[in-house]
Amino acid sequence: MLQITDLHTYYGESHVLQGVTLAAARGTVTAVLGRNGVGKTTLCRSIAGLTPARAGAVVFDGNDITRTPPYRIHDLGISLVPQGRRIFPSLTVQENMAIAVNTTRSQGWDLQKVFAVFPRLAERRQNRGNELSGGEQQMLAIARALVARPTFLILDEPTEGLSPMLVAEVAGVIRRLKDEGTSILLAEQNAAFAVKVADYVHVMSKGVVVHSTDPVALWQNEEVKTQLLGVPAAVSPPNTRPGT
Ligand SMILES: Nc1ncnc2c1ncn2[C@@H]1O[C@H](COP(=O)(O)OP(=O)(O)O)[C@@H](O)[C@H]1O
Ligand SMILES: [Mg+2]
């Protein structure tokens, strides 16, 4: 569904993505892992058109979107849940979503469905963004992306700053979206979380993908785990995957 080939992205003269190549298959969860500063957010932004690449290609559903403006990429079905959530603090939960609703696609999420799946947001619907907890803000950021009715959802560090209980809740949401046919690209530092929900994983280091494999094989690779993912050697493998 998404094919990225030899992508190079800069901030001014700073060459951040130095030839990223990866693919994300339709109907799957594809994780992009790596330590802080390797270029995960830059990759998400390049796909969404917010920081366009200077060289290489992003092809989505057969369309070359490398230099397509962000609003057009959004219309094609890609929604980004940015790192740090970026919800509107002075708008209510309901208003944050209402401004994102896509009425041009007949199928998909609307406010009613969001409130059914995220009961916490339903309770908080009249609260303003700045009155929400970190976990509630993350759920709202995901919900806001969903009402745009994407076929491809990019989640940039959705578990950052969340308690283990809320991390588990985000995992549940990701599995549900996948079951409903949404394809997902998940950028994460939290490898232990990502391998539980991903079908395939790419590991980045210094602006390139250095390792692409399935989650079980990744978790068995002590060298990659300790050197590229910062997972302490003592952490035991998750014994419950996928889908649990
Ligand atoms: N707006 C920016 N201007 C200049 N450099 C940036 C900017 N955003 C990120 N960088 C740099 O690009 C590199 C990759 O950052 P980022 O994509 O945020 O990594 P990650 O999401 O993996 O932590 C880092 O060295 C970071 O300092
Ligand atoms: Mg980031």
PDB file of C-alpha atoms and ligand atoms in Angstrom:
ATOM      1  CA  MET A   1       0.000   0.000   0.000  1.00  0.00           C
ATOM      2  CA  LEU A   2       2.884   2.326   0.850  1.00  0.00           C
ATOM      3  CA  GLN A   3       6.292   2.028  -0.759  1.00  0.00           C
ATOM      4  CA  ILE A   4       9.130   4.320   0.245  1.00  0.00           C
ATOM      5  CA  THR A   5      12.270   4.213  -1.828  1.00  0.00           C
ATOM      6  CA  ASP A   6      15.627   5.829  -1.067  1.00  0.00           C
ATOM      7  CA  LEU A   7      14.049   8.799   0.672  1.00  0.00           C
ATOM      8  CA  HIS A   8      16.221  11.800   1.564  1.00  0.00           C
ATOM      9  CA  THR A   9      14.829  14.586   3.763  1.00  0.00           C
ATOM     10  CA  TYR A  10      16.588  17.684   5.047  1.00  0.00           C
ATOM     11  CA  TYR A  11      15.980  20.453   7.561  1.00  0.00           C
ATOM     12  CA  GLY A  12      17.926  23.201   5.850  1.00  0.00           C
ATOM     13  CA  GLU A  13      21.380  21.737   5.314  1.00  0.00           C
ATOM     14  CA  SER A  14      20.859  19.024   7.925  1.00  0.00           C
ATOM     15  CA  HIS A  15      20.512  15.717   6.066  1.00  0.00           C
ATOM     16  CA  VAL A  16      18.177  13.710   8.333  1.00  0.00           C
ATOM     17  CA  LEU A  17      16.672  10.902   6.232  1.00  0.00           C
ATOM     18  CA  GLN A  18      19.596   9.457   4.317  1.00  0.00           C
ATOM     19  CA  GLY A  19      17.965   6.961   1.982  1.00  0.00           C
ATOM     20  CA  VAL A  20      15.017   5.311   3.753  1.00  0.00           C
ATOM     21  CA  THR A  21      13.528   2.326   1.961  1.00  0.00           C
ATOM     22  CA  LEU A  22      10.576   0.440   3.399  1.00  0.00           C
ATOM     23  CA  ALA A  23       7.154  -0.923   2.554  1.00  0.00           C
ATOM     24  CA  ALA A  24       3.868  -1.156   4.455  1.00  0.00           C
ATOM     25  CA  ALA A  25       1.392  -3.790   3.310  1.00  0.00           C
ATOM     26  CA  ARG A  26      -2.346  -3.165   3.131  1.00  0.00           C
ATOM     27  CA  GLY A  27      -4.319  -4.277   6.173  1.00  0.00           C
ATOM     28  CA  THR A  28      -1.291  -4.621   8.427  1.00  0.00           C
ATOM     29  CA  VAL A  29       0.436  -2.793  11.257  1.00  0.00           C
ATOM     30  CA  THR A  30       3.958  -1.811  10.220  1.00  0.00           C
ATOM     31  CA  ALA A  31       6.228  -0.529  12.964  1.00  0.00           C
ATOM     32  CA  VAL A  32       9.167   1.830  12.519  1.00  0.00           C
ATOM     33  CA  LEU A  33      11.405   1.525  15.561  1.00  0.00           C
ATOM     34  CA  GLY A  34      14.536   3.258  16.731  1.00  0.00           C
ATOM     35  CA  ARG A  35      16.014   5.418  19.421  1.00  0.00           C
ATOM     36  CA  ASN A  36      15.336   9.099  19.886  1.00  0.00           C
ATOM     37  CA  GLY A  37      16.653  11.193  16.994  1.00  0.00           C
ATOM     38  CA  VAL A  38      16.982   8.485  14.318  1.00  0.00           C
ATOM     39  CA  GLY A  39      14.386  10.149  12.063  1.00  0.00           C
ATOM     40  CA  LYS A  40      11.055   8.465  12.820  1.00  0.00           C
ATOM     41  CA  THR A  41       9.084  11.708  13.107  1.00  0.00           C
ATOM     42  CA  THR A  42      10.804  13.131  10.039  1.00  0.00           C
ATOM     43  CA  LEU A  43       9.757  10.020   8.121  1.00  0.00           C
ATOM     44  CA  CYS A  44       6.130  10.403   9.274  1.00  0.00           C
ATOM     45  CA  ARG A  45       6.188  14.061   8.251  1.00  0.00           C
ATOM     46  CA  SER A  46       7.707  13.273   4.869  1.00  0.00           C
ATOM     47  CA  ILE A  47       4.985  10.729   4.133  1.00  0.00           C
ATOM     48  CA  ALA A  48       2.258  13.196   5.156  1.00  0.00           C
ATOM     49  CA  GLY A  49       3.833  15.934   3.016  1.00  0.00           C
ATOM     50  CA  LEU A  50       4.609  18.249   5.960  1.00  0.00           C
ATOM     51  CA  THR A  51       8.380  18.016   5.464  1.00  0.00           C
ATOM     52  CA  PRO A  52       8.667  16.898   1.843  1.00  0.00           C
ATOM     53  CA  ALA A  53      11.623  14.768   0.843  1.00  0.00           C
ATOM     54  CA  ARG A  54      14.284  16.240  -1.422  1.00  0.00           C
ATOM     55  CA  ALA A  55      15.014  12.950  -3.196  1.00  0.00           C
ATOM     56  CA  GLY A  56      13.553   9.468  -3.438  1.00  0.00           C
ATOM     57  CA  ALA A  57       9.902   8.435  -3.681  1.00  0.00           C
ATOM     58  CA  VAL A  58       6.792   7.863  -1.598  1.00  0.00           C
ATOM     59  CA  VAL A  59       4.179   5.876  -3.500  1.00  0.00           C
ATOM     60  CA  PHE A  60       0.759   5.400  -1.889  1.00  0.00           C
ATOM     61  CA  ASP A  61      -1.939   3.263  -3.511  1.00  0.00           C
ATOM     62  CA  GLY A  62      -0.127   3.618  -6.809  1.00  0.00           C
ATOM     63  CA  ASN A  63       0.153   7.426  -6.587  1.00  0.00           C
ATOM     64  CA  ASP A  64       3.519   9.131  -6.314  1.00  0.00           C
ATOM     65  CA  ILE A  65       2.919  11.529  -3.396  1.00  0.00           C
ATOM     66  CA  THR A  66       6.532  12.548  -2.778  1.00  0.00           C
ATOM     67  CA  ARG A  67       5.841  16.173  -3.611  1.00  0.00           C
ATOM     68  CA  THR A  68       2.077  16.240  -3.136  1.00  0.00           C
ATOM     69  CA  PRO A  69       0.817  18.921  -0.713  1.00  0.00           C
ATOM     70  CA  PRO A  70      -0.354  17.708   2.719  1.00  0.00           C
ATOM     71  CA  TYR A  71      -4.050  18.476   2.210  1.00  0.00           C
ATOM     72  CA  ARG A  72      -4.077  16.373  -0.981  1.00  0.00           C
ATOM     73  CA  ILE A  73      -2.288  13.497   0.769  1.00  0.00           C
ATOM     74  CA  HIS A  74      -4.922  13.706   3.494  1.00  0.00           C
ATOM     75  CA  ASP A  75      -7.652  13.553   0.842  1.00  0.00           C
ATOM     76  CA  LEU A  76      -6.049  10.415  -0.570  1.00  0.00           C
ATOM     77  CA  GLY A  77      -6.650   8.710   2.795  1.00  0.00           C
ATOM     78  CA  ILE A  78      -3.542   9.222   4.935  1.00  0.00           C
ATOM     79  CA  SER A  79      -4.032  10.676   8.430  1.00  0.00           C
ATOM     80  CA  LEU A  80      -1.205  11.494  10.826  1.00  0.00           C
ATOM     81  CA  VAL A  81      -1.540  11.410  14.605  1.00  0.00           C
ATOM     82  CA  PRO A  82       1.455  13.611  15.402  1.00  0.00           C
ATOM     83  CA  GLN A  83       3.913  13.065  18.218  1.00  0.00           C
ATOM     84  CA  GLY A  84       2.824  15.104  21.237  1.00  0.00           C
ATOM     85  CA  ARG A  85      -0.863  14.876  20.198  1.00  0.00           C
ATOM     86  CA  ARG A  86      -1.342  18.508  19.099  1.00  0.00           C
ATOM     87  CA  ILE A  87      -4.997  18.672  19.984  1.00  0.00           C
ATOM     88  CA  PHE A  88      -6.619  22.094  20.314  1.00  0.00           C
ATOM     89  CA  PRO A  89      -6.408  22.976  24.036  1.00  0.00           C
ATOM     90  CA  SER A  90      -9.192  25.556  24.059  1.00  0.00           C
ATOM     91  CA  LEU A  91     -11.730  23.469  22.094  1.00  0.00           C
ATOM     92  CA  THR A  92     -13.880  20.785  23.680  1.00  0.00           C
ATOM     93  CA  VAL A  93     -13.422  17.098  22.922  1.00  0.00           C
ATOM     94  CA  GLN A  94     -16.441  17.226  20.640  1.00  0.00           C
ATOM     95  CA  GLU A  95     -15.220  20.367  18.859  1.00  0.00           C
ATOM     96  CA  ASN A  96     -11.733  18.909  18.374  1.00  0.00           C
ATOM     97  CA  MET A  97     -13.341  16.082  16.459  1.00  0.00           C
ATOM     98  CA  ALA A  98     -16.055  18.020  14.684  1.00  0.00           C
ATOM     99  CA  ILE A  99     -13.534  20.140  12.800  1.00  0.00           C
ATOM    100  CA  ALA A 100     -11.846  16.995  11.462  1.00  0.00           C
ATOM    101  CA  VAL A 101     -14.942  15.116  10.275  1.00  0.00           C
ATOM    102  CA  ASN A 102     -14.757  14.021   6.673  1.00  0.00           C
ATOM    103  CA  THR A 103     -18.113  14.241   4.965  1.00  0.00           C
ATOM    104  CA  THR A 104     -16.864  13.363   1.488  1.00  0.00           C
ATOM    105  CA  ARG A 105     -16.295   9.690   2.325  1.00  0.00           C
ATOM    106  CA  SER A 106     -19.557   7.932   3.025  1.00  0.00           C
ATOM    107  CA  GLN A 107     -18.063   4.991   4.919  1.00  0.00           C
ATOM    108  CA  GLY A 108     -16.212   5.121   8.198  1.00  0.00           C
ATOM    109  CA  TRP A 109     -15.984   6.697  11.585  1.00  0.00           C
ATOM    110  CA  ASP A 110     -18.241   9.424  12.902  1.00  0.00           C
ATOM    111  CA  LEU A 111     -18.636  10.998  16.337  1.00  0.00           C
ATOM    112  CA  GLN A 112     -21.235   8.467  17.413  1.00  0.00           C
ATOM    113  CA  LYS A 113     -18.943   5.542  16.682  1.00  0.00           C
ATOM    114  CA  VAL A 114     -15.975   7.248  18.311  1.00  0.00           C
ATOM    115  CA  PHE A 115     -17.962   7.802  21.498  1.00  0.00           C
ATOM    116  CA  ALA A 116     -19.066   4.155  21.468  1.00  0.00           C
ATOM    117  CA  VAL A 117     -15.485   2.898  21.148  1.00  0.00           C
ATOM    118  CA  PHE A 118     -13.898   5.523  23.436  1.00  0.00           C
ATOM    119  CA  PRO A 119     -16.356   5.790  26.349  1.00  0.00           C
ATOM    120  CA  ARG A 120     -13.898   8.008  28.206  1.00  0.00           C
ATOM    121  CA  LEU A 121     -14.133  10.598  25.417  1.00  0.00           C
ATOM    122  CA  ALA A 122     -17.913  10.394  25.539  1.00  0.00           C
ATOM    123  CA  GLU A 123     -17.829  11.241  29.261  1.00  0.00           C
ATOM    124  CA  ARG A 124     -15.451  14.104  28.565  1.00  0.00           C
ATOM    125  CA  ARG A 125     -17.103  15.421  25.419  1.00  0.00           C
ATOM    126  CA  GLN A 126     -17.771  18.879  26.848  1.00  0.00           C
ATOM    127  CA  ASN A 127     -14.332  19.185  28.472  1.00  0.00           C
ATOM    128  CA  ARG A 128     -11.685  21.291  26.823  1.00  0.00           C
ATOM    129  CA  GLY A 129      -8.501  19.740  25.449  1.00  0.00           C
ATOM    130  CA  ASN A 130      -6.368  21.256  28.200  1.00  0.00           C
ATOM    131  CA  GLU A 131      -8.549  19.611  30.848  1.00  0.00           C
ATOM    132  CA  LEU A 132      -7.716  16.094  29.661  1.00  0.00           C
ATOM    133  CA  SER A 133      -5.091  13.715  31.027  1.00  0.00           C
ATOM    134  CA  GLY A 134      -2.218  12.649  28.762  1.00  0.00           C
ATOM    135  CA  GLY A 135      -3.970   9.373  27.973  1.00  0.00           C
ATOM    136  CA  GLU A 136      -7.241  11.103  27.180  1.00  0.00           C
ATOM    137  CA  GLN A 137      -5.414  13.549  24.907  1.00  0.00           C
ATOM    138  CA  GLN A 138      -3.831  10.641  23.038  1.00  0.00           C
ATOM    139  CA  MET A 139      -7.216   8.948  22.590  1.00  0.00           C
ATOM    140  CA  LEU A 140      -8.632  12.243  21.338  1.00  0.00           C
ATOM    141  CA  ALA A 141      -5.751  12.673  18.885  1.00  0.00           C
ATOM    142  CA  ILE A 142      -6.412   9.189  17.507  1.00  0.00           C
ATOM    143  CA  ALA A 143     -10.172   9.771  17.432  1.00  0.00           C
ATOM    144  CA  ARG A 144      -9.689  13.057  15.585  1.00  0.00           C
ATOM    145  CA  ALA A 145      -7.656  11.250  12.932  1.00  0.00           C
ATOM    146  CA  LEU A 146     -10.286   8.516  12.634  1.00  0.00           C
ATOM    147  CA  VAL A 147     -13.207  10.818  11.883  1.00  0.00           C
ATOM    148  CA  ALA A 148     -11.240  11.992   8.841  1.00  0.00           C
ATOM    149  CA  ARG A 149     -11.899   8.404   7.662  1.00  0.00           C
ATOM    150  CA  PRO A 150      -8.374   7.427   6.668  1.00  0.00           C
ATOM    151  CA  THR A 151      -7.453   4.210   4.934  1.00  0.00           C
ATOM    152  CA  PHE A 152      -3.890   4.614   6.209  1.00  0.00           C
ATOM    153  CA  LEU A 153      -3.187   5.873   9.710  1.00  0.00           C
ATOM    154  CA  ILE A 154       0.233   7.051  10.873  1.00  0.00           C
ATOM    155  CA  LEU A 155       0.744   7.011  14.645  1.00  0.00           C
ATOM    156  CA  ASP A 156       3.855   8.835  15.832  1.00  0.00           C
ATOM    157  CA  GLU A 157       4.849   7.668  19.347  1.00  0.00           C
ATOM    158  CA  PRO A 158       1.289   7.099  20.586  1.00  0.00           C
ATOM    159  CA  THR A 159       2.499   5.612  23.885  1.00  0.00           C
ATOM    160  CA  GLU A 160       4.873   8.422  24.827  1.00  0.00           C
ATOM    161  CA  GLY A 161       4.289   9.459  28.434  1.00  0.00           C
ATOM    162  CA  LEU A 162       1.415   7.016  29.025  1.00  0.00           C
ATOM    163  CA  SER A 163       1.004   4.667  31.990  1.00  0.00           C
ATOM    164  CA  PRO A 164       1.239   0.898  31.307  1.00  0.00           C
ATOM    165  CA  MET A 165      -2.530   0.629  31.590  1.00  0.00           C
ATOM    166  CA  LEU A 166      -3.077   3.293  28.938  1.00  0.00           C
ATOM    167  CA  VAL A 167      -0.391   1.744  26.731  1.00  0.00           C
ATOM    168  CA  ALA A 168      -2.445  -1.455  26.810  1.00  0.00           C
ATOM    169  CA  GLU A 169      -5.505   0.569  25.858  1.00  0.00           C
ATOM    170  CA  VAL A 170      -3.702   2.056  22.853  1.00  0.00           C
ATOM    171  CA  ALA A 171      -2.702  -1.485  21.825  1.00  0.00           C
ATOM    172  CA  GLY A 172      -6.364  -2.474  21.942  1.00  0.00           C
ATOM    173  CA  VAL A 173      -7.336   0.474  19.760  1.00  0.00           C
ATOM    174  CA  ILE A 174      -4.637  -0.377  17.195  1.00  0.00           C
ATOM    175  CA  ARG A 175      -5.817  -4.004  16.986  1.00  0.00           C
ATOM    176  CA  ARG A 176      -9.391  -2.904  16.555  1.00  0.00           C
ATOM    177  CA  LEU A 177      -8.520  -0.470  13.756  1.00  0.00           C
ATOM    178  CA  LYS A 178      -6.564  -3.163  11.984  1.00  0.00           C
ATOM    179  CA  ASP A 179      -9.492  -5.596  12.306  1.00  0.00           C
ATOM    180  CA  GLU A 180     -11.682  -2.978  10.667  1.00  0.00           C
ATOM    181  CA  GLY A 181      -9.334  -2.771   7.706  1.00  0.00           C
ATOM    182  CA  THR A 182      -7.300   0.350   8.463  1.00  0.00           C
ATOM    183  CA  SER A 183      -3.637   0.028   7.551  1.00  0.00           C
ATOM    184  CA  ILE A 184      -1.291   1.452  10.169  1.00  0.00           C
ATOM    185  CA  LEU A 185       2.255   2.782  10.320  1.00  0.00           C
ATOM    186  CA  LEU A 186       3.438   2.940  13.922  1.00  0.00           C
ATOM    187  CA  ALA A 187       6.549   4.952  14.798  1.00  0.00           C
ATOM    188  CA  GLU A 188       7.748   3.964  18.266  1.00  0.00           C
ATOM    189  CA  GLN A 189      10.660   3.997  20.664  1.00  0.00           C
ATOM    190  CA  ASN A 190       8.817   1.511  22.863  1.00  0.00           C
ATOM    191  CA  ALA A 191       9.849  -1.695  21.085  1.00  0.00           C
ATOM    192  CA  ALA A 192       8.284  -4.012  23.674  1.00  0.00           C
ATOM    193  CA  PHE A 193       4.906  -2.431  22.931  1.00  0.00           C
ATOM    194  CA  ALA A 194       5.365  -2.294  19.165  1.00  0.00           C
ATOM    195  CA  VAL A 195       6.252  -5.976  18.733  1.00  0.00           C
ATOM    196  CA  LYS A 196       2.977  -6.917  20.411  1.00  0.00           C
ATOM    197  CA  VAL A 197       0.836  -5.113  17.829  1.00  0.00           C
ATOM    198  CA  ALA A 198       2.961  -5.057  14.654  1.00  0.00           C
ATOM    199  CA  ASP A 199       2.927  -7.542  11.788  1.00  0.00           C
ATOM    200  CA  TYR A 200       6.261  -6.324  10.495  1.00  0.00           C
ATOM    201  CA  VAL A 201       8.997  -4.093  11.881  1.00  0.00           C
ATOM    202  CA  HIS A 202      11.624  -1.786  10.422  1.00  0.00           C
ATOM    203  CA  VAL A 203      14.457  -0.578  12.635  1.00  0.00           C
ATOM    204  CA  MET A 204      16.024   2.811  11.927  1.00  0.00           C
ATOM    205  CA  SER A 205      19.422   4.125  12.871  1.00  0.00           C
ATOM    206  CA  LYS A 206      20.879   7.491  11.844  1.00  0.00           C
ATOM    207  CA  GLY A 207      18.359   8.210   9.121  1.00  0.00           C
ATOM    208  CA  VAL A 208      18.223   4.830   7.406  1.00  0.00           C
ATOM    209  CA  VAL A 209      16.419   1.510   7.864  1.00  0.00           C
ATOM    210  CA  VAL A 210      19.023  -0.990   9.021  1.00  0.00           C
ATOM    211  CA  HIS A 211      16.885  -3.994   9.836  1.00  0.00           C
ATOM    212  CA  SER A 212      13.493  -5.254   8.553  1.00  0.00           C
ATOM    213  CA  THR A 213      11.922  -8.382   9.950  1.00  0.00           C
ATOM    214  CA  ASP A 214       8.924  -9.900  11.703  1.00  0.00           C
ATOM    215  CA  PRO A 215       8.356  -9.012  15.376  1.00  0.00           C
ATOM    216  CA  VAL A 216       9.201 -12.456  16.760  1.00  0.00           C
ATOM    217  CA  ALA A 217      12.532 -12.573  14.949  1.00  0.00           C
ATOM    218  CA  LEU A 218      13.284  -9.045  16.066  1.00  0.00           C
ATOM    219  CA  TRP A 219      12.661  -9.878  19.684  1.00  0.00           C
ATOM    220  CA  GLN A 220      15.029 -12.843  19.422  1.00  0.00           C
ATOM    221  CA  ASN A 221      17.804 -10.633  18.062  1.00  0.00           C
ATOM    222  CA  GLU A 222      19.604  -9.519  21.220  1.00  0.00           C
ATOM    223  CA  GLU A 223      22.142  -7.453  19.311  1.00  0.00           C
ATOM    224  CA  VAL A 224      19.566  -5.293  17.540  1.00  0.00           C
ATOM    225  CA  LYS A 225      17.491  -5.013  20.704  1.00  0.00           C
ATOM    226  CA  THR A 226      20.272  -3.794  22.943  1.00  0.00           C
ATOM    227  CA  GLN A 227      22.227  -1.717  20.432  1.00  0.00           C
ATOM    228  CA  LEU A 228      19.492  -0.162  18.292  1.00  0.00           C
ATOM    229  CA  LEU A 229      16.371  -0.275  20.437  1.00  0.00           C
ATOM    230  CA  GLY A 230      17.742   0.359  23.903  1.00  0.00           C
ATOM    231  CA  VAL A 231      16.011  -2.704  25.337  1.00  0.00           C
ATOM    232  CA  PRO A 232      17.833  -3.942  28.459  1.00  0.00           C
ATOM    233  CA  ALA A 233      19.241  -7.434  27.907  1.00  0.00           C
ATOM    234  CA  ALA A 234      17.278  -8.793  30.869  1.00  0.00           C
ATOM    235  CA  VAL A 235      13.836  -8.084  29.427  1.00  0.00           C
ATOM    236  CA  SER A 236      12.168 -11.383  28.529  1.00  0.00           C
ATOM    237  CA  PRO A 237      10.292 -11.817  25.253  1.00  0.00           C
ATOM    238  CA  PRO A 238       6.566 -11.181  25.145  1.00  0.00           C
ATOM    239  CA  ASN A 239       4.974 -14.631  25.159  1.00  0.00           C
ATOM    240  CA  THR A 240       1.579 -13.450  24.063  1.00  0.00           C
ATOM    241  CA  ARG A 241       1.427 -12.360  20.501  1.00  0.00           C
ATOM    242  CA  PRO A 242      -0.223 -11.583  18.266  1.00  0.00           C
ATOM    243  CA  GLY A 243      -3.680 -10.505  19.282  1.00  0.00           C
ATOM    244  CA  THR A 244      -3.575 -10.929  23.030  1.00  0.00           C
TER     245      THR A 244
HETATM  246  N1  LIG B   1      12.585  21.044  12.769  1.00  0.00           N
HETATM  247  C1  LIG B   1      13.824  20.565  12.806  1.00  0.00           C
HETATM  248  N2  LIG B   1      14.899  21.305  12.416  1.00  0.00           N
HETATM  249  C2  LIG B   1      16.159  20.812  12.438  1.00  0.00           C
HETATM  250  N3  LIG B   1      16.474  19.560  12.831  1.00  0.00           N
HETATM  251  C3  LIG B   1      15.447  18.766  13.231  1.00  0.00           C
HETATM  252  C4  LIG B   1      14.088  19.215  13.238  1.00  0.00           C
HETATM  253  N4  LIG B   1      13.308  18.204  13.687  1.00  0.00           N
HETATM  254  C5  LIG B   1      14.155  17.188  13.941  1.00  0.00           C
HETATM  255  N5  LIG B   1      15.433  17.509  13.665  1.00  0.00           N
HETATM  256  C6  LIG B   1      16.604  16.624  13.789  1.00  0.00           C
HETATM  257  O1  LIG B   1      16.421  15.531  12.922  1.00  0.00           O
HETATM  258  C7  LIG B   1      16.867  14.327  13.534  1.00  0.00           C
HETATM  259  C8  LIG B   1      15.724  13.315  13.550  1.00  0.00           C
HETATM  260  O2  LIG B   1      14.695  13.799  14.391  1.00  0.00           O
HETATM  261  P1  LIG B   1      13.274  13.083  14.484  1.00  0.00           P
HETATM  262  O3  LIG B   1      12.780  12.785  13.125  1.00  0.00           O
HETATM  263  O4  LIG B   1      12.426  13.905  15.379  1.00  0.00           O
HETATM  264  O5  LIG B   1      13.683  11.691  15.208  1.00  0.00           O
HETATM  265  P2  LIG B   1      12.819  10.690  16.075  1.00  0.00           P
HETATM  266  O6  LIG B   1      11.382  10.943  15.796  1.00  0.00           O
HETATM  267  O7  LIG B   1      13.281   9.337  15.647  1.00  0.00           O
HETATM  268  O8  LIG B   1      13.170  10.964  17.500  1.00  0.00           O
HETATM  269  C9  LIG B   1      17.371  14.689  14.922  1.00  0.00           C
HETATM  270  O9  LIG B   1      18.758  14.829  14.832  1.00  0.00           O
HETATM  271  C10 LIG B   1      16.705  16.020  15.179  1.00  0.00           C
HETATM  272  O10 LIG B   1      17.503  16.812  16.014  1.00  0.00           O
HETATM  273 MG    MG B   2       9.807  11.363  17.028  1.00  0.00          MG
END
